[in-house]
Amino acid sequence: EIRTAASAHLSAWVQHPSTGRHAREYLNELVRVCRSDTEADQQTVRNIVQLQPLKLKVQQRKLFLEQITTLVRNNPLYPSIALKHFVQVQLNPASQPSGATTAAAAAATSSSSGAAVDQAHLQLLGIIYAAIPPEADPPLQLARIFQEIATSSEHRETMPRLLDALLRTLSGRLDVPTFCRALMLDRDEML
């Protein structure tokens, strides 16, 4: 419970000059010990993933990406938590905490239909996807997330643009036939 509570405040601590070094050390320790399937550890992972890497300085961003890469390898449940967060950021950038979209907005480009696609977050998603160990079946993990999101009518219009951008971002890393077959599976078969 302490890890979960403290991880919720990491974003502010990492960016503050007087607590930044200690917060980065704490983040490193959290990643090292966060390995279980408990709800508390899963919430800790959610808190770490929501750290807003685009607001961090370049060196801090590199550290964050290294930590996330390590974290998604700690437990088979963690990659889907990280992927789901970054996919949802793409679908609903307004859900980011205040100020988080400033850097993202600068990195966003418009697609042919006029909706913004956040290239910076797509690149982060690509890094996280690449960090998923093959035994965790990355295409299946991604397909589960898209199936879950597809059940909500809220994002049906933006999903095709995101899928297109994601396929371009993950070009060469995503096994597209496996991903497409996984998308067609019944959700019960995927679990």
mmCIF file of C-alpha atoms in Angstrom:
data_model
loop_
_atom_site.group_PDB
_atom_site.id
_atom_site.type_symbol
_atom_site.label_atom_id
_atom_site.label_comp_id
_atom_site.label_asym_id
_atom_site.label_seq_id
_atom_site.Cartn_x
_atom_site.Cartn_y
_atom_site.Cartn_z
ATOM 1 C CA GLU A 1 0.000 0.000 0.000
ATOM 2 C CA ILE A 2 2.873 2.353 0.703
ATOM 3 C CA ARG A 3 4.322 1.732 -2.769
ATOM 4 C CA THR A 4 0.967 2.534 -4.333
ATOM 5 C CA ALA A 5 0.459 5.705 -2.327
ATOM 6 C CA ALA A 6 3.999 6.972 -2.898
ATOM 7 C CA SER A 7 3.978 6.130 -6.607
ATOM 8 C CA ALA A 8 0.935 8.367 -7.032
ATOM 9 C CA HIS A 9 3.131 11.360 -6.111
ATOM 10 C CA LEU A 10 6.191 10.458 -8.176
ATOM 11 C CA SER A 11 5.340 12.778 -11.052
ATOM 12 C CA ALA A 12 5.607 15.876 -8.868
ATOM 13 C CA TRP A 13 8.629 14.583 -6.979
ATOM 14 C CA VAL A 14 10.639 13.658 -10.087
ATOM 15 C CA GLN A 15 10.236 17.138 -11.555
ATOM 16 C CA HIS A 16 10.947 19.093 -8.362
ATOM 17 C CA PRO A 17 14.585 20.228 -8.014
ATOM 18 C CA SER A 18 14.913 19.367 -4.330
ATOM 19 C CA THR A 19 13.301 15.908 -4.521
ATOM 20 C CA GLY A 20 14.185 14.852 -8.073
ATOM 21 C CA ARG A 21 17.273 12.786 -7.289
ATOM 22 C CA HIS A 22 15.588 10.929 -4.430
ATOM 23 C CA ALA A 23 12.443 10.404 -6.494
ATOM 24 C CA ARG A 24 14.476 8.847 -9.310
ATOM 25 C CA GLU A 25 16.159 6.538 -6.792
ATOM 26 C CA TYR A 26 12.741 5.629 -5.395
ATOM 27 C CA LEU A 27 11.420 4.994 -8.909
ATOM 28 C CA ASN A 28 14.363 2.682 -9.533
ATOM 29 C CA GLU A 29 13.597 0.788 -6.313
ATOM 30 C CA LEU A 30 9.865 0.586 -7.143
ATOM 31 C CA VAL A 31 10.638 -0.947 -10.515
ATOM 32 C CA ARG A 32 12.999 -3.436 -8.891
ATOM 33 C CA VAL A 33 10.465 -4.693 -6.302
ATOM 34 C CA CYS A 34 7.227 -4.408 -8.262
ATOM 35 C CA ARG A 35 6.751 -7.964 -9.575
ATOM 36 C CA SER A 36 3.552 -9.451 -8.189
ATOM 37 C CA ASP A 37 0.017 -9.823 -9.525
ATOM 38 C CA THR A 38 -1.546 -8.042 -6.548
ATOM 39 C CA GLU A 39 -3.920 -5.175 -7.184
ATOM 40 C CA ALA A 40 -1.592 -2.882 -5.212
ATOM 41 C CA ASP A 41 1.370 -3.647 -7.510
ATOM 42 C CA GLN A 42 -0.798 -3.278 -10.602
ATOM 43 C CA GLN A 43 -1.929 0.148 -9.368
ATOM 44 C CA THR A 44 1.695 1.056 -8.676
ATOM 45 C CA VAL A 45 2.522 0.136 -12.282
ATOM 46 C CA ARG A 46 -0.375 2.314 -13.508
ATOM 47 C CA ASN A 47 0.946 5.224 -11.436
ATOM 48 C CA ILE A 48 4.480 4.810 -12.798
ATOM 49 C CA VAL A 49 3.284 4.581 -16.402
ATOM 50 C CA GLN A 50 1.283 7.797 -15.989
ATOM 51 C CA LEU A 51 4.413 9.804 -15.156
ATOM 52 C CA GLN A 52 4.115 12.067 -18.239
ATOM 53 C CA PRO A 53 7.510 11.426 -19.840
ATOM 54 C CA LEU A 54 7.118 14.249 -22.355
ATOM 55 C CA LYS A 55 7.306 16.806 -19.533
ATOM 56 C CA LEU A 56 10.603 15.386 -18.301
ATOM 57 C CA LYS A 57 14.052 16.600 -19.286
ATOM 58 C CA VAL A 58 15.874 14.479 -21.859
ATOM 59 C CA GLN A 59 18.016 12.642 -19.296
ATOM 60 C CA GLN A 60 14.993 12.007 -17.046
ATOM 61 C CA ARG A 61 13.006 10.766 -20.047
ATOM 62 C CA LYS A 62 15.754 8.260 -20.866
ATOM 63 C CA LEU A 63 15.678 7.032 -17.265
ATOM 64 C CA PHE A 64 11.879 6.770 -17.403
ATOM 65 C CA LEU A 65 12.003 4.705 -20.606
ATOM 66 C CA GLU A 66 14.637 2.404 -19.133
ATOM 67 C CA GLN A 67 12.489 1.952 -16.029
ATOM 68 C CA ILE A 68 9.335 1.250 -18.055
ATOM 69 C CA THR A 69 11.262 -1.220 -20.215
ATOM 70 C CA THR A 70 12.400 -3.057 -17.084
ATOM 71 C CA LEU A 71 8.949 -2.832 -15.506
ATOM 72 C CA VAL A 72 7.090 -4.433 -18.427
ATOM 73 C CA ARG A 73 9.479 -7.378 -18.210
ATOM 74 C CA ASN A 74 8.828 -7.923 -14.476
ATOM 75 C CA ASN A 75 5.397 -9.530 -14.804
ATOM 76 C CA PRO A 76 3.237 -10.780 -17.709
ATOM 77 C CA LEU A 77 0.395 -8.425 -16.651
ATOM 78 C CA TYR A 78 2.466 -5.260 -16.741
ATOM 79 C CA PRO A 79 2.904 -4.870 -20.530
ATOM 80 C CA SER A 80 -0.842 -4.672 -21.065
ATOM 81 C CA ILE A 81 -1.138 -2.022 -18.334
ATOM 82 C CA ALA A 82 1.525 0.117 -20.020
ATOM 83 C CA LEU A 83 0.209 -0.420 -23.554
ATOM 84 C CA LYS A 84 -3.348 0.314 -22.493
ATOM 85 C CA HIS A 85 -2.299 3.601 -20.911
ATOM 86 C CA PHE A 86 -0.494 4.832 -24.012
ATOM 87 C CA VAL A 87 -3.280 3.691 -26.355
ATOM 88 C CA GLN A 88 -5.842 5.513 -24.212
ATOM 89 C CA VAL A 89 -3.681 8.652 -24.204
ATOM 90 C CA GLN A 90 -3.835 8.508 -27.989
ATOM 91 C CA LEU A 91 -7.598 8.080 -28.008
ATOM 92 C CA ASN A 92 -8.303 10.719 -25.384
ATOM 93 C CA PRO A 93 -5.485 13.277 -24.993
ATOM 94 C CA ALA A 94 -7.769 15.429 -22.838
ATOM 95 C CA SER A 95 -7.557 12.739 -20.140
ATOM 96 C CA GLN A 96 -3.940 13.721 -19.491
ATOM 97 C CA PRO A 97 -3.401 15.719 -16.320
ATOM 98 C CA SER A 98 -3.203 19.483 -16.871
ATOM 99 C CA GLY A 99 -0.062 20.584 -18.621
ATOM 100 C CA ALA A 100 0.763 17.148 -19.968
ATOM 101 C CA THR A 101 -0.617 17.923 -23.381
ATOM 102 C CA THR A 102 1.594 20.973 -23.946
ATOM 103 C CA ALA A 103 4.616 18.993 -25.108
ATOM 104 C CA ALA A 104 2.362 16.434 -26.724
ATOM 105 C CA ALA A 105 0.491 19.105 -28.654
ATOM 106 C CA ALA A 106 3.772 20.392 -30.052
ATOM 107 C CA ALA A 107 4.599 16.888 -31.242
ATOM 108 C CA ALA A 108 1.151 16.162 -32.665
ATOM 109 C CA THR A 109 0.523 16.063 -36.365
ATOM 110 C CA SER A 110 -2.760 16.046 -38.202
ATOM 111 C CA SER A 111 -3.992 13.060 -40.127
ATOM 112 C CA SER A 112 -5.984 13.356 -43.326
ATOM 113 C CA SER A 113 -9.257 13.377 -41.403
ATOM 114 C CA GLY A 114 -8.155 16.293 -39.227
ATOM 115 C CA ALA A 115 -7.746 14.531 -35.889
ATOM 116 C CA ALA A 116 -4.430 14.913 -34.122
ATOM 117 C CA VAL A 117 -2.176 11.895 -33.785
ATOM 118 C CA ASP A 118 0.374 12.340 -31.021
ATOM 119 C CA GLN A 119 3.594 11.113 -32.615
ATOM 120 C CA ALA A 120 5.635 11.472 -29.416
ATOM 121 C CA HIS A 121 3.313 9.186 -27.444
ATOM 122 C CA LEU A 122 3.180 6.768 -30.387
ATOM 123 C CA GLN A 123 6.972 6.542 -30.252
ATOM 124 C CA LEU A 124 6.790 5.823 -26.515
ATOM 125 C CA LEU A 125 4.198 3.150 -27.213
ATOM 126 C CA GLY A 126 6.573 1.660 -29.806
ATOM 127 C CA ILE A 127 9.406 1.538 -27.256
ATOM 128 C CA ILE A 128 7.163 -0.165 -24.704
ATOM 129 C CA TYR A 129 5.896 -2.626 -27.324
ATOM 130 C CA ALA A 130 9.482 -3.505 -28.274
ATOM 131 C CA ALA A 131 10.317 -4.145 -24.602
ATOM 132 C CA ILE A 132 7.628 -6.796 -24.197
ATOM 133 C CA PRO A 133 9.239 -10.224 -24.071
ATOM 134 C CA PRO A 134 8.163 -12.523 -26.931
ATOM 135 C CA GLU A 135 6.742 -15.081 -24.474
ATOM 136 C CA ALA A 136 4.206 -12.441 -23.368
ATOM 137 C CA ASP A 137 2.788 -12.492 -26.940
ATOM 138 C CA PRO A 138 2.880 -8.741 -27.758
ATOM 139 C CA PRO A 139 0.417 -8.919 -30.712
ATOM 140 C CA LEU A 140 -2.142 -10.652 -28.485
ATOM 141 C CA GLN A 141 -1.641 -8.073 -25.716
ATOM 142 C CA LEU A 142 -2.243 -5.229 -28.173
ATOM 143 C CA ALA A 143 -5.264 -6.976 -29.718
ATOM 144 C CA ARG A 144 -6.845 -7.408 -26.259
ATOM 145 C CA ILE A 145 -6.554 -3.678 -25.652
ATOM 146 C CA PHE A 146 -8.102 -2.826 -29.007
ATOM 147 C CA GLN A 147 -10.943 -5.295 -28.443
ATOM 148 C CA GLU A 148 -11.648 -3.797 -25.034
ATOM 149 C CA ILE A 149 -11.651 -0.274 -26.427
ATOM 150 C CA ALA A 150 -13.795 -1.324 -29.400
ATOM 151 C CA THR A 151 -16.569 -2.354 -27.024
ATOM 152 C CA SER A 152 -16.986 1.324 -26.165
ATOM 153 C CA SER A 153 -18.786 3.380 -28.773
ATOM 154 C CA GLU A 154 -16.952 6.440 -27.462
ATOM 155 C CA HIS A 155 -13.794 5.757 -29.485
ATOM 156 C CA ARG A 156 -15.113 4.036 -32.601
ATOM 157 C CA GLU A 157 -14.434 7.053 -34.831
ATOM 158 C CA THR A 158 -10.848 7.597 -33.651
ATOM 159 C CA MET A 159 -9.788 3.936 -33.557
ATOM 160 C CA PRO A 160 -9.150 3.553 -37.312
ATOM 161 C CA ARG A 161 -6.800 6.588 -37.306
ATOM 162 C CA LEU A 162 -4.998 5.288 -34.241
ATOM 163 C CA LEU A 163 -4.704 1.803 -35.700
ATOM 164 C CA ASP A 164 -3.275 3.225 -38.920
ATOM 165 C CA ALA A 165 -0.739 5.374 -37.031
ATOM 166 C CA LEU A 166 0.130 2.478 -34.735
ATOM 167 C CA LEU A 167 0.745 0.096 -37.640
ATOM 168 C CA ARG A 168 3.104 2.657 -39.169
ATOM 169 C CA THR A 169 4.882 3.200 -35.836
ATOM 170 C CA LEU A 170 5.272 -0.516 -35.140
ATOM 171 C CA SER A 171 6.216 -1.317 -38.728
ATOM 172 C CA GLY A 172 8.613 -4.244 -38.726
ATOM 173 C CA ARG A 173 8.032 -5.012 -35.025
ATOM 174 C CA LEU A 174 4.355 -5.968 -35.065
ATOM 175 C CA ASP A 175 3.436 -9.355 -36.480
ATOM 176 C CA VAL A 176 0.416 -8.019 -38.372
ATOM 177 C CA PRO A 177 -1.137 -11.388 -39.347
ATOM 178 C CA THR A 178 -0.958 -12.586 -35.716
ATOM 179 C CA PHE A 179 -2.369 -9.262 -34.506
ATOM 180 C CA CYS A 180 -5.271 -9.461 -36.989
ATOM 181 C CA ARG A 181 -6.044 -13.083 -36.050
ATOM 182 C CA ALA A 182 -5.991 -12.073 -32.374
ATOM 183 C CA LEU A 183 -8.401 -9.216 -33.085
ATOM 184 C CA MET A 184 -10.855 -11.742 -34.503
ATOM 185 C CA LEU A 185 -10.680 -14.065 -31.491
ATOM 186 C CA ASP A 186 -13.515 -14.205 -29.030
ATOM 187 C CA ARG A 187 -12.464 -12.303 -25.882
ATOM 188 C CA ASP A 188 -12.889 -15.480 -23.814
ATOM 189 C CA GLU A 189 -10.357 -17.251 -26.059
ATOM 190 C CA MET A 190 -7.819 -14.475 -25.458
ATOM 191 C CA LEU A 191 -7.831 -14.732 -21.681
#
